CSV table of C-alpha atoms in Angstrom, one decimal:
chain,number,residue,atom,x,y,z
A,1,UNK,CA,152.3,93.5,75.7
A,2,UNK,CA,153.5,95.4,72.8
A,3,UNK,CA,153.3,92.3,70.4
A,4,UNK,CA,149.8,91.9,70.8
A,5,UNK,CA,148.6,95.6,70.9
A,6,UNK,CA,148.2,96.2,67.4
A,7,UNK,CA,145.1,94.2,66.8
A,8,UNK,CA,141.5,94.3,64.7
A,9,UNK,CA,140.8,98.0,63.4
A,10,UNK,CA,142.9,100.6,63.1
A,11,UNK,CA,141.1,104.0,62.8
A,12,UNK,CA,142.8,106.8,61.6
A,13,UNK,CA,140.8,110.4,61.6
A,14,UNK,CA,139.9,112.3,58.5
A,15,UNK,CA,141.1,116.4,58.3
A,16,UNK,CA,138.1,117.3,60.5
A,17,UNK,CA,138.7,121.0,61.6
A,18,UNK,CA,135.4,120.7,64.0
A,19,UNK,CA,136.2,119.2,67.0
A,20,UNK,CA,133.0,118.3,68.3
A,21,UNK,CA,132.2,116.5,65.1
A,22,UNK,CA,135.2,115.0,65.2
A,23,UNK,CA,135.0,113.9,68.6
A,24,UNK,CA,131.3,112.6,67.6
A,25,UNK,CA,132.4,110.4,64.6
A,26,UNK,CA,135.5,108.8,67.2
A,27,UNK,CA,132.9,108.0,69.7
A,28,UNK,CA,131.0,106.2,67.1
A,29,UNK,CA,134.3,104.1,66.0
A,30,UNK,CA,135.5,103.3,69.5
A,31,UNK,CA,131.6,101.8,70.3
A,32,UNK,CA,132.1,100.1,67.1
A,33,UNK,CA,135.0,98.0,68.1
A,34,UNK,CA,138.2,100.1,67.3
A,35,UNK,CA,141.1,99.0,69.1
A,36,UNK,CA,143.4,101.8,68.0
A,37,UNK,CA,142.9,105.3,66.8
A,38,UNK,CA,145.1,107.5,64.8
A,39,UNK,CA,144.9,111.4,65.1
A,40,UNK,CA,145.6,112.7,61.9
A,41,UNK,CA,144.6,116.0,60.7
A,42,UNK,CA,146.8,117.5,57.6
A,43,UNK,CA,144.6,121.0,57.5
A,44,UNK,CA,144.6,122.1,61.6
A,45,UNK,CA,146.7,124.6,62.9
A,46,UNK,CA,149.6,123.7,65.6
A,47,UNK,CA,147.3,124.6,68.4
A,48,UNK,CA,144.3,122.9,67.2
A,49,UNK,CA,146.3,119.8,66.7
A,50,UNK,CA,147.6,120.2,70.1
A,51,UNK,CA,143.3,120.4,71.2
A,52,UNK,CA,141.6,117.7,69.2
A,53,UNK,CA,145.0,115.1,70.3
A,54,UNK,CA,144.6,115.9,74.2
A,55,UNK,CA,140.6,115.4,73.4
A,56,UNK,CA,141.2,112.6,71.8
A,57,UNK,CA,143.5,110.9,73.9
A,58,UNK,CA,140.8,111.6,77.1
A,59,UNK,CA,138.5,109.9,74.5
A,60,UNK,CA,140.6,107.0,74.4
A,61,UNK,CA,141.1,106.3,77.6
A,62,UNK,CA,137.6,105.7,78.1
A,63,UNK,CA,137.3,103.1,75.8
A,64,UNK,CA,140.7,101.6,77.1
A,65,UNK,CA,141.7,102.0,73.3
A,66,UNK,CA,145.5,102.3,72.0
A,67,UNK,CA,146.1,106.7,70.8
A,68,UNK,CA,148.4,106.9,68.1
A,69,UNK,CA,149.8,110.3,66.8
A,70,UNK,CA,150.5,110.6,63.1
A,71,UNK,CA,154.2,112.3,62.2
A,72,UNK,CA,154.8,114.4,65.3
A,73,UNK,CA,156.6,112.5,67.8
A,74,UNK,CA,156.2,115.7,70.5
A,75,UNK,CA,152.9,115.7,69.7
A,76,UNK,CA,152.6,112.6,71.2
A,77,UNK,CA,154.9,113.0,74.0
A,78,UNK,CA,152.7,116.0,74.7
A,79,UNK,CA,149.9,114.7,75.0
A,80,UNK,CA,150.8,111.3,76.8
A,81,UNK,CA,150.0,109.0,73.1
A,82,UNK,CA,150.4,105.2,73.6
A,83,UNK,CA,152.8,106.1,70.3
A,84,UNK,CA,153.4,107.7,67.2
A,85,UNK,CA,153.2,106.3,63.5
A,86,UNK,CA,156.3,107.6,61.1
A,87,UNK,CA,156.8,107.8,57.7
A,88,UNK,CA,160.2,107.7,56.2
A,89,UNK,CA,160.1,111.7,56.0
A,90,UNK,CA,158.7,112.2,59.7
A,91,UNK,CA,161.6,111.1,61.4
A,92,UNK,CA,164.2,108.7,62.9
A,93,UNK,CA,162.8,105.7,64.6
A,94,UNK,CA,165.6,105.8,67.4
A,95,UNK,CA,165.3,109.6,67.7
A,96,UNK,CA,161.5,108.8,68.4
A,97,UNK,CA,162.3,106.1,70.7
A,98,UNK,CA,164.9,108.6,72.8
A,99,UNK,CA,162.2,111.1,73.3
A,100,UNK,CA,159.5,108.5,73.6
A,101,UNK,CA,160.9,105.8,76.0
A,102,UNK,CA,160.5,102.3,75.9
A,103,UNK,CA,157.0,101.9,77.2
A,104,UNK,CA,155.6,103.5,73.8
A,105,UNK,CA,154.5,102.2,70.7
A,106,UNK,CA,156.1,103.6,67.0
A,107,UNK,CA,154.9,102.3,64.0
A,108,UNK,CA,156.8,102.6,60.5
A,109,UNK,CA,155.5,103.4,56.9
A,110,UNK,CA,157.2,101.1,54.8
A,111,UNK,CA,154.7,101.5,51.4
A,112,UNK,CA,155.2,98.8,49.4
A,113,UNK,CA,158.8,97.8,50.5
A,114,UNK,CA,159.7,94.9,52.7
A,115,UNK,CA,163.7,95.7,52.8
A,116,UNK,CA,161.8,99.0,54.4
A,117,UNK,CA,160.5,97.0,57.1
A,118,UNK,CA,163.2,94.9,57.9
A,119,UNK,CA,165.3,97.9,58.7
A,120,UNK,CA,162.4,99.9,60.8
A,121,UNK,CA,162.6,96.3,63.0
A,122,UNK,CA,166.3,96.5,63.2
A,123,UNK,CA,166.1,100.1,64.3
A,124,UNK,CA,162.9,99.1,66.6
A,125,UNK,CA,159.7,99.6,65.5
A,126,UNK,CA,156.9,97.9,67.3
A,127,UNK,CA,154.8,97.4,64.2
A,128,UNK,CA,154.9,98.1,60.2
A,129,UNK,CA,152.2,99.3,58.0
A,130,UNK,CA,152.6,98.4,53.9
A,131,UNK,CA,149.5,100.1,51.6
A,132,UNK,CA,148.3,101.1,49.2
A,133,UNK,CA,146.9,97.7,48.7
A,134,UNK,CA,143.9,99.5,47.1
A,135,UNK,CA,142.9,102.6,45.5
A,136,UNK,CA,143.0,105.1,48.1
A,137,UNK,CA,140.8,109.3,47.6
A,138,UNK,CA,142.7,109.9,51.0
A,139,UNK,CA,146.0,109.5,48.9
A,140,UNK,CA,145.0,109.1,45.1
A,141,UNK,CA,149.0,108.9,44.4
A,142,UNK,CA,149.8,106.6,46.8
A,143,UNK,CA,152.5,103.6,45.8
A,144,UNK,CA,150.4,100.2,45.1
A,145,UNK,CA,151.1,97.3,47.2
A,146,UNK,CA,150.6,94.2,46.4
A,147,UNK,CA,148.6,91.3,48.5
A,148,UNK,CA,151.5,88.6,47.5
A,149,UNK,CA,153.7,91.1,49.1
A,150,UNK,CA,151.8,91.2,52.5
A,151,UNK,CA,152.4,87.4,52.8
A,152,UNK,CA,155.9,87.3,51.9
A,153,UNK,CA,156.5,89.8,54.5
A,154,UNK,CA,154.4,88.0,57.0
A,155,UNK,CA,156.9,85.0,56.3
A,156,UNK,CA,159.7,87.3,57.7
A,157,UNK,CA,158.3,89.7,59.7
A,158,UNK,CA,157.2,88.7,63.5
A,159,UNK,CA,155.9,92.2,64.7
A,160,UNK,CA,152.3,93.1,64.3
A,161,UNK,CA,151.7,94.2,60.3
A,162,UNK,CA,149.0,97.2,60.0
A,163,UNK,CA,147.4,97.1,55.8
A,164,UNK,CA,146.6,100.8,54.5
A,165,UNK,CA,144.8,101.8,51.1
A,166,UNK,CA,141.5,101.9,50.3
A,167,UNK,CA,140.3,99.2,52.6
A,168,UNK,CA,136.4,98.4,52.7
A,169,UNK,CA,134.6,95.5,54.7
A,170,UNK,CA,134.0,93.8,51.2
A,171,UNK,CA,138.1,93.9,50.4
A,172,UNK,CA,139.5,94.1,53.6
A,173,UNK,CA,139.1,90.3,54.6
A,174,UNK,CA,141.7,89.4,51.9
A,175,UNK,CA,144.5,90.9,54.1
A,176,UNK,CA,143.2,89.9,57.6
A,177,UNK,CA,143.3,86.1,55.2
A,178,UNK,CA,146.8,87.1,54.3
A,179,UNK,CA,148.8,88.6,57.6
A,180,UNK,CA,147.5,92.0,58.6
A,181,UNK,CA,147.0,92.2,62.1
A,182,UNK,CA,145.2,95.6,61.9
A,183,UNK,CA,143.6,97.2,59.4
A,184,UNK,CA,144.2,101.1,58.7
A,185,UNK,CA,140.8,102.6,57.6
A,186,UNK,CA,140.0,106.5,56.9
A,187,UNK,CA,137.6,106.9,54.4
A,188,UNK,CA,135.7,103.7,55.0
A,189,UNK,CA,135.0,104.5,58.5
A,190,UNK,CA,134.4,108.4,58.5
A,191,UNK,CA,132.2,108.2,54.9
A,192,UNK,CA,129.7,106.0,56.3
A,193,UNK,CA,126.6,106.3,56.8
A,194,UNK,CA,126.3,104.5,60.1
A,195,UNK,CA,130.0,104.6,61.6
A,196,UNK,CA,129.3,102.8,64.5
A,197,UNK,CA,128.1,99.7,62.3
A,198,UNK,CA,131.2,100.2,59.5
A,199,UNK,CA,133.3,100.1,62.5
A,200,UNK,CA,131.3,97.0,63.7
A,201,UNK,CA,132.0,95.6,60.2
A,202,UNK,CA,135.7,96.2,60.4
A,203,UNK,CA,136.0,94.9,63.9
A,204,UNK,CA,134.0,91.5,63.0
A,205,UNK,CA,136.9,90.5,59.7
A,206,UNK,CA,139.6,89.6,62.8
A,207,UNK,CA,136.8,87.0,64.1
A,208,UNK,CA,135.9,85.7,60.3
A,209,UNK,CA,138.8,86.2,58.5
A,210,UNK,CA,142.1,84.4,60.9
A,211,UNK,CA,143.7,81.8,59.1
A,212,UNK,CA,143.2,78.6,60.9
């Protein structure tokens, strides 16, 4: 089950400190087609965290979509997350995994570095995200990686691949074309002005752009 859960669009939510808005715009992405949604919020408070994830994660439910937690592993246990998503300053994989248990989903940052992802595997991950593959206003100073890179690692890497970084509709069918399983979309998503139909967008790449 695991292998296959990480799948189409990838939402992850913008630093939205109004929780009705936020639950709004979410709505709008799960009707759109996202399979998996990543709480995220850089600017809330502890307990506010702890409100918009339990919200979020009734949200989910609803739409039978996949509730990731970004860097806080007891968030997620918390709040009953299918998983949480690390990067390599959030935390040890197998300490996530011993508070986890097996039955949950961690993902691993690995930027722009393969040998990165070979060792989240090896300390088991259940998916790898690689990015910046574009220019990203979410993270202006984020690490470029490359497309070549993506393939390469697709060559090596059997567990589901997530792309991050800038990703649009018009550029995000490159990396479906190349490996990506998922696609990792902030600003794309949130920005638009029809989310429900940018999420639509997103969703519709995994249906034009497999490789044959």
């Amino acid at each position: 089950m695991k292998r296959h859960a990480i799948d189409g669009l990838y939402a992850v939510t913008p630093d939205e400190l109004d929780t009705a808005e936020l639950l709004r715009k979410s709505r709008a992405v799960l009707q759109g087609g996202a399979r998996i949604l990543q709480y995220r919020n850089k600017l809330a408070s502890a307990g506010l965290r702890l409100d918009q994830a339990q919200a979020l994660r009734r949200l989910t439910r609803e739409y039978g979509a996949i509730f990731i937690v970004n860097d806080e592993t007891a968030l997620a246990l918390e709040t009953d997350a299918d998983g949480v998503h690390l990067g390599t300053d959030d935390g040890d994989i197998s300490a996530a995994r011993s508070l986890l248990g097996k039955g949950k989903l961690i993902g691993a940052s690995c930027y722009n570095r393969a040998p990165l992802a070979i060792e989240a595997v090896q300390q088991g991950a259940d998916y790898v995200a690689f990015g910046a593959f574009f220019p990203s206003s979410v993270k202006p100073g984020a690490v470029k990686a490359e497309i070549d890179m993506l393939r390469r690692a697709r060559c090596e890497i059997t567990l589901p691949i997530v792309a991050i970084g800038g990703i649009t509709v018009h550029n995000g069918a490159a990396l479906v074309e190349a490996g990506a399983d998922a696609l990792a979309v902030i600003s794309g998503l949130w920005n638009a002005p029809d989310i429900e139909q940018a999420a639509r967008g997103f969703s519709n790449l995994f249906q034009q752009g497999r490789p044959a």
